[in-house]
C-alpha positions as MATLAB code, in Angstrom:
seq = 'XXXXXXXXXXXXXXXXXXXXXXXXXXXXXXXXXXXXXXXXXXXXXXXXXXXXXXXXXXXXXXXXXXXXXXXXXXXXXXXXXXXXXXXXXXXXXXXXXXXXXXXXXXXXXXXXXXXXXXXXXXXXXXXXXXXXXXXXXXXXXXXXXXXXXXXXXXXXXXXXXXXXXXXXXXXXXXXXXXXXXXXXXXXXXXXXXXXXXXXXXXXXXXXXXXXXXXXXXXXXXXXXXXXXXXXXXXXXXXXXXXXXXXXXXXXXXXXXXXXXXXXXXXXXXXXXXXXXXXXXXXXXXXXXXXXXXXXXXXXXXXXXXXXXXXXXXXXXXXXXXXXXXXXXXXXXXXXXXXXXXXXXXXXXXXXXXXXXXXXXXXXXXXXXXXXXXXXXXXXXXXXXXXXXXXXXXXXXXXXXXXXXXXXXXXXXXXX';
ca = [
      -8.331   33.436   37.176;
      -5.067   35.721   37.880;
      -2.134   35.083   35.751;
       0.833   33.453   37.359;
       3.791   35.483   38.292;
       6.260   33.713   35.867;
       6.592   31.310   33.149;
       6.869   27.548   33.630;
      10.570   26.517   33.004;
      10.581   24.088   30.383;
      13.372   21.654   30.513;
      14.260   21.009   26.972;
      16.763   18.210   27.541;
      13.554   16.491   28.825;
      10.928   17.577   26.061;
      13.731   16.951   22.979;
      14.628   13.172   24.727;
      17.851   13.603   25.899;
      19.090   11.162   28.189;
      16.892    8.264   26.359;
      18.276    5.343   25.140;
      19.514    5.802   21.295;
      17.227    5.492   18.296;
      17.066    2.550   16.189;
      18.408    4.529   13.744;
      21.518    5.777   15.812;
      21.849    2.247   17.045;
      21.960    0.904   13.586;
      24.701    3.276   12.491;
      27.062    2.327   15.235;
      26.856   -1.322   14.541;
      26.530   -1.099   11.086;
      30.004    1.441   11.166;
      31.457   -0.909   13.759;
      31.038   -4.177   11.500;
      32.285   -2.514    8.458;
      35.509   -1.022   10.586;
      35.887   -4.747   11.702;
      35.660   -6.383    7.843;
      37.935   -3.554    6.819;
      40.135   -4.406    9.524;
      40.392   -7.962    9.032;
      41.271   -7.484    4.841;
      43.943   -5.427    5.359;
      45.577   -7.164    8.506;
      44.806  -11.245    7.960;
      44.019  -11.006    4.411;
      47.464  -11.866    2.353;
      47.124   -9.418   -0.588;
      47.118  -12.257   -3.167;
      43.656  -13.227   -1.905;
      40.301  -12.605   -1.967;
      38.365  -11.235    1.442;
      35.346  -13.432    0.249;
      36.846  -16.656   -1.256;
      35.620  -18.278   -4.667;
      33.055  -21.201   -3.874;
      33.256  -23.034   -6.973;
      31.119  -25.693   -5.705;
      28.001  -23.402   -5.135;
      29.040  -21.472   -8.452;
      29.371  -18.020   -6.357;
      32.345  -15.689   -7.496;
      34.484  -14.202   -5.022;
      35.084  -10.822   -3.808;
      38.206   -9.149   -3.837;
      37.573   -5.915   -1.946;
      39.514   -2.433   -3.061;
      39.973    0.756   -1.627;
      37.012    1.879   -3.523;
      34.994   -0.867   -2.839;
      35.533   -0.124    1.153;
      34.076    3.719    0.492;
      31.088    3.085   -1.273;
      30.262    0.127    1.452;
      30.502    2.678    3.855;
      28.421    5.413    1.416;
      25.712    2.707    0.920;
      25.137    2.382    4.597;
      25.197    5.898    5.078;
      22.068    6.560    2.161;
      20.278    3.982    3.703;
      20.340    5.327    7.279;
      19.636    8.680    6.549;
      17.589    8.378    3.369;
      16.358    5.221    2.216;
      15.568    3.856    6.323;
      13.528    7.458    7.516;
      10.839    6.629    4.151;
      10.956    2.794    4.920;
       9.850    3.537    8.506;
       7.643    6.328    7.255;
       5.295    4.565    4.919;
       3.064    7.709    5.090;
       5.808    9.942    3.678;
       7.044    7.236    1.722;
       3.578    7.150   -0.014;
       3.645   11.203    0.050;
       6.686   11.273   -1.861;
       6.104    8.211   -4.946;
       2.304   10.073   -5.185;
       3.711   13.263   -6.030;
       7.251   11.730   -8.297;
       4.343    9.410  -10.136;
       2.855   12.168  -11.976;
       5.400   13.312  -13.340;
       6.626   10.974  -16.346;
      10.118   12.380  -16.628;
      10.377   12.125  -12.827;
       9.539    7.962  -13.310;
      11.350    7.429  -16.396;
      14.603    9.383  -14.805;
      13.962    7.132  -11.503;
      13.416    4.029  -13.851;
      16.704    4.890  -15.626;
      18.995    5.386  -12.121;
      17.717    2.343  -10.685;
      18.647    0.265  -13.650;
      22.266    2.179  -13.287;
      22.697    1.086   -9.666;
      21.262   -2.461  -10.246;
      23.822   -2.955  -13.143;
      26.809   -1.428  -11.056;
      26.019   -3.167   -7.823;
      25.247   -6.478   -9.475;
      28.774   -6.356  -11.090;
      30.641   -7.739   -8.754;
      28.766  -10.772   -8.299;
      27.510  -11.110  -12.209;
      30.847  -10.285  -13.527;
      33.084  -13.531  -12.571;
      29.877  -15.284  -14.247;
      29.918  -13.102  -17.277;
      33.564  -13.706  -17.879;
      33.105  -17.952  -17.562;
      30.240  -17.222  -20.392;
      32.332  -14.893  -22.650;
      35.627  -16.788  -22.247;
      37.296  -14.184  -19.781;
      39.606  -14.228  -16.713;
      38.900  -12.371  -14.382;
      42.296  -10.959  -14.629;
      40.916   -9.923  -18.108;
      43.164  -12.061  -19.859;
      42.502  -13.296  -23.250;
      41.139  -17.229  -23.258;
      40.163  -17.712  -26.378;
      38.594  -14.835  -26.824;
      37.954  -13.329  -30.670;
      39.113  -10.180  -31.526;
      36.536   -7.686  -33.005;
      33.559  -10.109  -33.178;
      30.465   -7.648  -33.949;
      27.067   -7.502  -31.777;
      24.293   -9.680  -32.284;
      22.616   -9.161  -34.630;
      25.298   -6.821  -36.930;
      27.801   -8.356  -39.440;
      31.626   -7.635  -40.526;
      33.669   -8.483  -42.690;
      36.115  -11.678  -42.343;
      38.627   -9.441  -42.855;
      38.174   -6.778  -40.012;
      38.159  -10.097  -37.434;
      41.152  -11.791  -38.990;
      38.995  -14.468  -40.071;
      38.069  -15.527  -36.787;
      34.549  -15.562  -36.539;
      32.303  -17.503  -33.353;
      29.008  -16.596  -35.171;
      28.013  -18.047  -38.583;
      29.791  -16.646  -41.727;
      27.894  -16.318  -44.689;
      28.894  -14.405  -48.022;
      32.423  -13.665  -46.255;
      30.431  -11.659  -43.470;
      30.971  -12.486  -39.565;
      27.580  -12.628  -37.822;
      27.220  -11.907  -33.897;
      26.428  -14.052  -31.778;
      25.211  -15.087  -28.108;
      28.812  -15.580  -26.925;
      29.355  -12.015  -27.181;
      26.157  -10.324  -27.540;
      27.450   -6.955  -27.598;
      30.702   -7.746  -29.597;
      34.149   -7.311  -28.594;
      37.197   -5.353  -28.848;
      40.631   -5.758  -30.349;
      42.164   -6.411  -27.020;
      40.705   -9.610  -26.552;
      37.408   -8.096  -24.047;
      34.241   -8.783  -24.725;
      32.273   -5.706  -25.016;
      29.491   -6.581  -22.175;
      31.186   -7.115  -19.727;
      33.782   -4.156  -19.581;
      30.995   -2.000  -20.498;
      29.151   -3.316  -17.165;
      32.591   -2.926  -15.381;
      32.447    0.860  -16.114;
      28.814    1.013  -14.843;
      30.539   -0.457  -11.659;
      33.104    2.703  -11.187;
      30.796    5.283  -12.633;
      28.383    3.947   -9.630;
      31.082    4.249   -7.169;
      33.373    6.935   -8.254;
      29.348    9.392   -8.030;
      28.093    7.360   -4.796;
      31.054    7.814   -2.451;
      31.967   11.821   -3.993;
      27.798   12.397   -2.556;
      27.817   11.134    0.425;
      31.105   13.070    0.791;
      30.408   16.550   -0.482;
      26.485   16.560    1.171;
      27.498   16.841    4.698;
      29.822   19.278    4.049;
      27.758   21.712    1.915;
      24.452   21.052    4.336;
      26.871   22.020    7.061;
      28.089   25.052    5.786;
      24.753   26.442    3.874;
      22.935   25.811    6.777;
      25.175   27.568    8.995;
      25.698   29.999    7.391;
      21.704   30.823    6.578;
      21.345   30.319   10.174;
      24.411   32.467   12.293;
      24.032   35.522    9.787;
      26.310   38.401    9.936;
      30.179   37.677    9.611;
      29.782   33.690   10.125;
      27.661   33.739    7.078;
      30.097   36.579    4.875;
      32.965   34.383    5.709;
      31.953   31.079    4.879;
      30.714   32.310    1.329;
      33.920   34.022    1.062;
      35.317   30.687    1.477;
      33.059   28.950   -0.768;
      34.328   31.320   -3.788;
      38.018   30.949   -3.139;
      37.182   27.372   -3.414;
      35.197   27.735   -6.428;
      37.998   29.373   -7.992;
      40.150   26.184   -8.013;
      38.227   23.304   -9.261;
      38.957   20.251   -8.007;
      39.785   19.217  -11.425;
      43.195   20.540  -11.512;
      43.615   20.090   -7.568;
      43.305   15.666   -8.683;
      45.868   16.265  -11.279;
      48.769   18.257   -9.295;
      47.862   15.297   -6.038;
      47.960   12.522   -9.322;
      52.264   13.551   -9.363;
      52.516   12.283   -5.738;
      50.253    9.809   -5.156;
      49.739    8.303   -8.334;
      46.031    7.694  -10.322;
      43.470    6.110   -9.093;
      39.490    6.000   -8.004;
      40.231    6.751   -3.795;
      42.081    9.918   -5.352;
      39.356   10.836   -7.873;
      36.470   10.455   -4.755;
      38.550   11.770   -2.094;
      39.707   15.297   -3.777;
      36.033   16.030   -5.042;
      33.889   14.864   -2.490;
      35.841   17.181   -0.238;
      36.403   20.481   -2.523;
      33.106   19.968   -5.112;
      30.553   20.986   -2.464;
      30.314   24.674   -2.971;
      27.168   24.223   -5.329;
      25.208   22.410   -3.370;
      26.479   24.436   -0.119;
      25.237   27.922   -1.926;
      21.798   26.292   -2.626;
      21.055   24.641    0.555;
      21.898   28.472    2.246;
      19.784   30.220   -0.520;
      16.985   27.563    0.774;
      18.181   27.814    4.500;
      17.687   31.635    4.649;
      13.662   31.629    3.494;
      13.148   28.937    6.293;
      14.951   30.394    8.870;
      12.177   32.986    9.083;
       9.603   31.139    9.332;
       7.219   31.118   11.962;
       7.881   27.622   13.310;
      11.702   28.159   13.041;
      11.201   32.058   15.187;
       8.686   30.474   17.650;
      10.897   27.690   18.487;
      14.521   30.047   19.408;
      11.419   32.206   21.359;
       9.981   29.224   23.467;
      14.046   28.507   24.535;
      15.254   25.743   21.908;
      19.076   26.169   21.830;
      20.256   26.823   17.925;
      21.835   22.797   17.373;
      18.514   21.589   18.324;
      16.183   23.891   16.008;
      18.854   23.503   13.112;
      18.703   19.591   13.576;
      14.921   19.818   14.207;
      12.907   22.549   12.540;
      15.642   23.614    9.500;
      17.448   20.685    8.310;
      14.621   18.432    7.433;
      13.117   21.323    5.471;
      15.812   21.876    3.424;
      16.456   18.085    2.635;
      14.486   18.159   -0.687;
      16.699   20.946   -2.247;
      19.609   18.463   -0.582;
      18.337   15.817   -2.662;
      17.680   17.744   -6.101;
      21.299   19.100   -5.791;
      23.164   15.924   -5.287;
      21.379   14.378   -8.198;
      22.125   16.810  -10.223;
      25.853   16.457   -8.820;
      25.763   12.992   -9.591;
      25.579   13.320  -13.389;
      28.408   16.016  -13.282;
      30.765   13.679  -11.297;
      30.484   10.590  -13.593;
      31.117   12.680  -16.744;
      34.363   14.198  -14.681;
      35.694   10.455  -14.620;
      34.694    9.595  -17.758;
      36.474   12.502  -18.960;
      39.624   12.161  -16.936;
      39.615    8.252  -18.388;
      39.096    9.416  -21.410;
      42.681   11.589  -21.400;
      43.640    9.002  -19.500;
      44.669   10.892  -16.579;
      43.237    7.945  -14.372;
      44.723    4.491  -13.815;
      44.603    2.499  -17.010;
      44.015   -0.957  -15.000;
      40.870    0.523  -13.236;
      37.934   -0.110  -16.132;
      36.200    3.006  -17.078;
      34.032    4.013  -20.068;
      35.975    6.911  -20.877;
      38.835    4.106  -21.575;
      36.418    2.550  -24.067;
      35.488    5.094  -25.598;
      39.141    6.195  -26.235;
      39.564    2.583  -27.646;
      42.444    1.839  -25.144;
      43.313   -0.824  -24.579;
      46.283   -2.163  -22.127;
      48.844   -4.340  -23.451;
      50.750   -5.040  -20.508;
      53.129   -3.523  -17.895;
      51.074   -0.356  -18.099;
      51.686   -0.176  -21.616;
      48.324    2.103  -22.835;
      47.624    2.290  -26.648;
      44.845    4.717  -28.265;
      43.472    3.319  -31.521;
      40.360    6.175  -31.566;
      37.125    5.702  -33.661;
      37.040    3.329  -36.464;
      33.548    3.679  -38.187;
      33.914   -0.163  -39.192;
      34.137   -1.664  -35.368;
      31.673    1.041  -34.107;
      30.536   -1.055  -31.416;
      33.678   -1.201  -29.520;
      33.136    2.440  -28.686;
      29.602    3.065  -29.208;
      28.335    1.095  -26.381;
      29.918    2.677  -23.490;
      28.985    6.106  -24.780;
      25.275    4.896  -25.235;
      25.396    3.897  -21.465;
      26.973    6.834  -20.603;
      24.832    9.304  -22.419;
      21.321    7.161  -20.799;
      22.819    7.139  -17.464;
      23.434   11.062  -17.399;
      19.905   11.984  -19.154;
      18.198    9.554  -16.212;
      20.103   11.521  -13.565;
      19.733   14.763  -15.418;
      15.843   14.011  -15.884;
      15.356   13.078  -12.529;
      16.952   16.029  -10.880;
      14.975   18.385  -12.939;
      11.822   16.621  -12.418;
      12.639   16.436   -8.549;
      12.916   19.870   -8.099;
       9.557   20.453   -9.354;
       8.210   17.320   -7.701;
       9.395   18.169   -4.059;
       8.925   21.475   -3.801;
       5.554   21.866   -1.651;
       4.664   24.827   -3.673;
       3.516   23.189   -6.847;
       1.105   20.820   -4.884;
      -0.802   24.103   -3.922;
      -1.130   24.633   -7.616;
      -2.488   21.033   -8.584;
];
């Protein structure tokens, strides 16, 4: 049989499914992005701002919702992890079951897993557990004092009459205040029970490293992969760019925009989830550039497949588990930036934080900030956030180390 004369045209528009009716997962996205815009819409139009988007139903015993700025971004990050992360393994149960086989045997890989999912369940759960932790402890949820006791140790742990001002809710026995249920982790001398802000400052730890992700990913996929796959002066100039932004951090960027704007959490997200990408942007090229010489990458741009097209189909997905080791190992960085900037309290002092706590700050009114630091005898007050905060970086910081190891295809040779 004689060889034909020429090749068959392929017609890739055809073969890659263009011109078909959108995925369920592009379908999802637009409605999902469309409802959101609409809810968004409708609080800051209809809603009066004394009001709550989602009113209190007392009579069911559900808590209602007032919505913030912050609040609106990570809705909007949460939809976008579970379109393009969580949804691709839920309709994959084969790489689903891929992926847990190879994080399960690793114990630091489960334990750091076990740790973040007990960090997102906490700060998600706030906002519906929180109203109902302040009826229990005896707080507004303005954080007003109602009867609140100052200083009251953990459960537990005992003080002296003395430190509490002789108000004691637990028993009192040899002139020695005992915990108790009503405050289970203590509480502070501004009238706040101890659980409860502590869980608050999950909340915008949660948020504040959620919404700076799903910011800064996009941008440094963009730009690694780019640059990885264009070569030449693209790539030169886009790292060139990347180390004139390293050499302002973002850090100092928040504080000069803090002057005009004033503090706050949409600041805090906003400045470093658009100028703290340059990490993850010089690892995703590093990755980028072995791929893009493969031989599936090669024989695709030599069978006609136009460079968007083998990016979107043969490079991106094979960087994505480099993607997801560097973000959570940004994640970690970003919630001790927050902590740290409430902490010097260089954020807003009426947006809960544990770097507030651990400062012992506490806000006496009209924006009125006072800084008692560390007393040895109340230890709790400040002890507790930092214990969160110190589990809640190791679990990232474990998992990210123990992902890197875990997705990289090269170690399953070696098993």
């Amino acid at each position: 049989m004689s060889p034909p004369d020429s090749f068959e045209e392929v017609d890739w528009a055809e073969r890659t499914g263009a011109g078909r009716r959108p995925s369920r997962r592009a379908a999802g996205v637009v409605a999902s992005a469309l409802a959101l815009g609409a809810a968004f819409a409708y609080d800051y139009v209809a809603v009066p701002d004394d009001e709550r988007l989602v009113p209190e139903m007392a009579g069911a015993g559900l808590p209602g919702w007032d919505v913030t700025g912050i609040d609106w971004l990570f809705l909007a990050s949460v939809l976008a992890v579970w379109w393009y992360l969580l949804y691709p393994l839920a309709a994959d149960r084969r790489l689903a079951r891929y992926y847990w086989r190879r994080v399960r045997r690793s114990r630091r890989a489960v334990l750091g897993l076990a740790g973040v999912c007990v960090f997102y369940a906490v700060g998600i759960a706030g906002p519906f557990a929180l109203d109902l932790l302040r009826e229990f402890t005896g707080v507004t949820a303005a954080q007003g004092p109602r009867g609140v006791a100052p200083l009251q140790p953990p459960l537990g742990f005992a003080v002296s009459t003395s430190v509490t001002n002789g108000i004691c809710v637990g028993e009192v026995v040899d002139g020695m205040c005992h915990g108790s249920l009503a405050h289970p982790l203590g509480t502070t001398e501004g009238l706040r029970d101890v659980l409860v802000v502590t869980v608050e400052g999950a909340q915008s730890a949660m948020q504040v490293a959620t919404v700076v992700a799903v910011l800064s990913a996009p941008i440094g996929i963009a730009v690694g992969v780019t640059a990885a796959f264009a070569g030449g002066r693209v790539d030169a100039l886009l790292m060139r760019y990347v180390d004139l932004q390293l050499v302002v951090p973002p850090f100092f960027v928040y504080l000069f925009l803090q002057v005009f704007v004033g503090r706050g959490f949409v600041l805090l997200v906003v400045v470093f989830g658009l100028l703290d990408w340059g990490s993850l942007a010089r690892l995703v090229r590093s990755d980028a550039l072995s791929k893009a010489e493969l031989g599936y990458v090669l024989a695709a741009e030599d069978a006609g497949s136009g460079s968007l097209p083998t990016i979107r189909r043969h490079l991106l997905p094979n960087v994505s588990n480099t993607v997801v080791t560097g973000v959570s190992l940004l994640m970690p960085t970003v919630i001790l930036v927050e902590v740290t900037l409430a902490f010097l309290q260089l954020s807003s002092p009426t947006e809960t934080s544990w770097g507030n706590l651990i400062s012992g700050a506490n806000v006496l009114g009209a924006g009125t900030v006072t800084i008692d630091g560390f007393d040895p005898t109340v230890w709790w007050t400040e002890a507790v956030p930092a214990l969160a905060l110190v589990c809640t970086v190791v679990a990232f910081g474990a998992l990210g180390d123990a992902l890197r190891d875990v997705l990289d295809p090269r170690t399953e040779a070696d098993r």
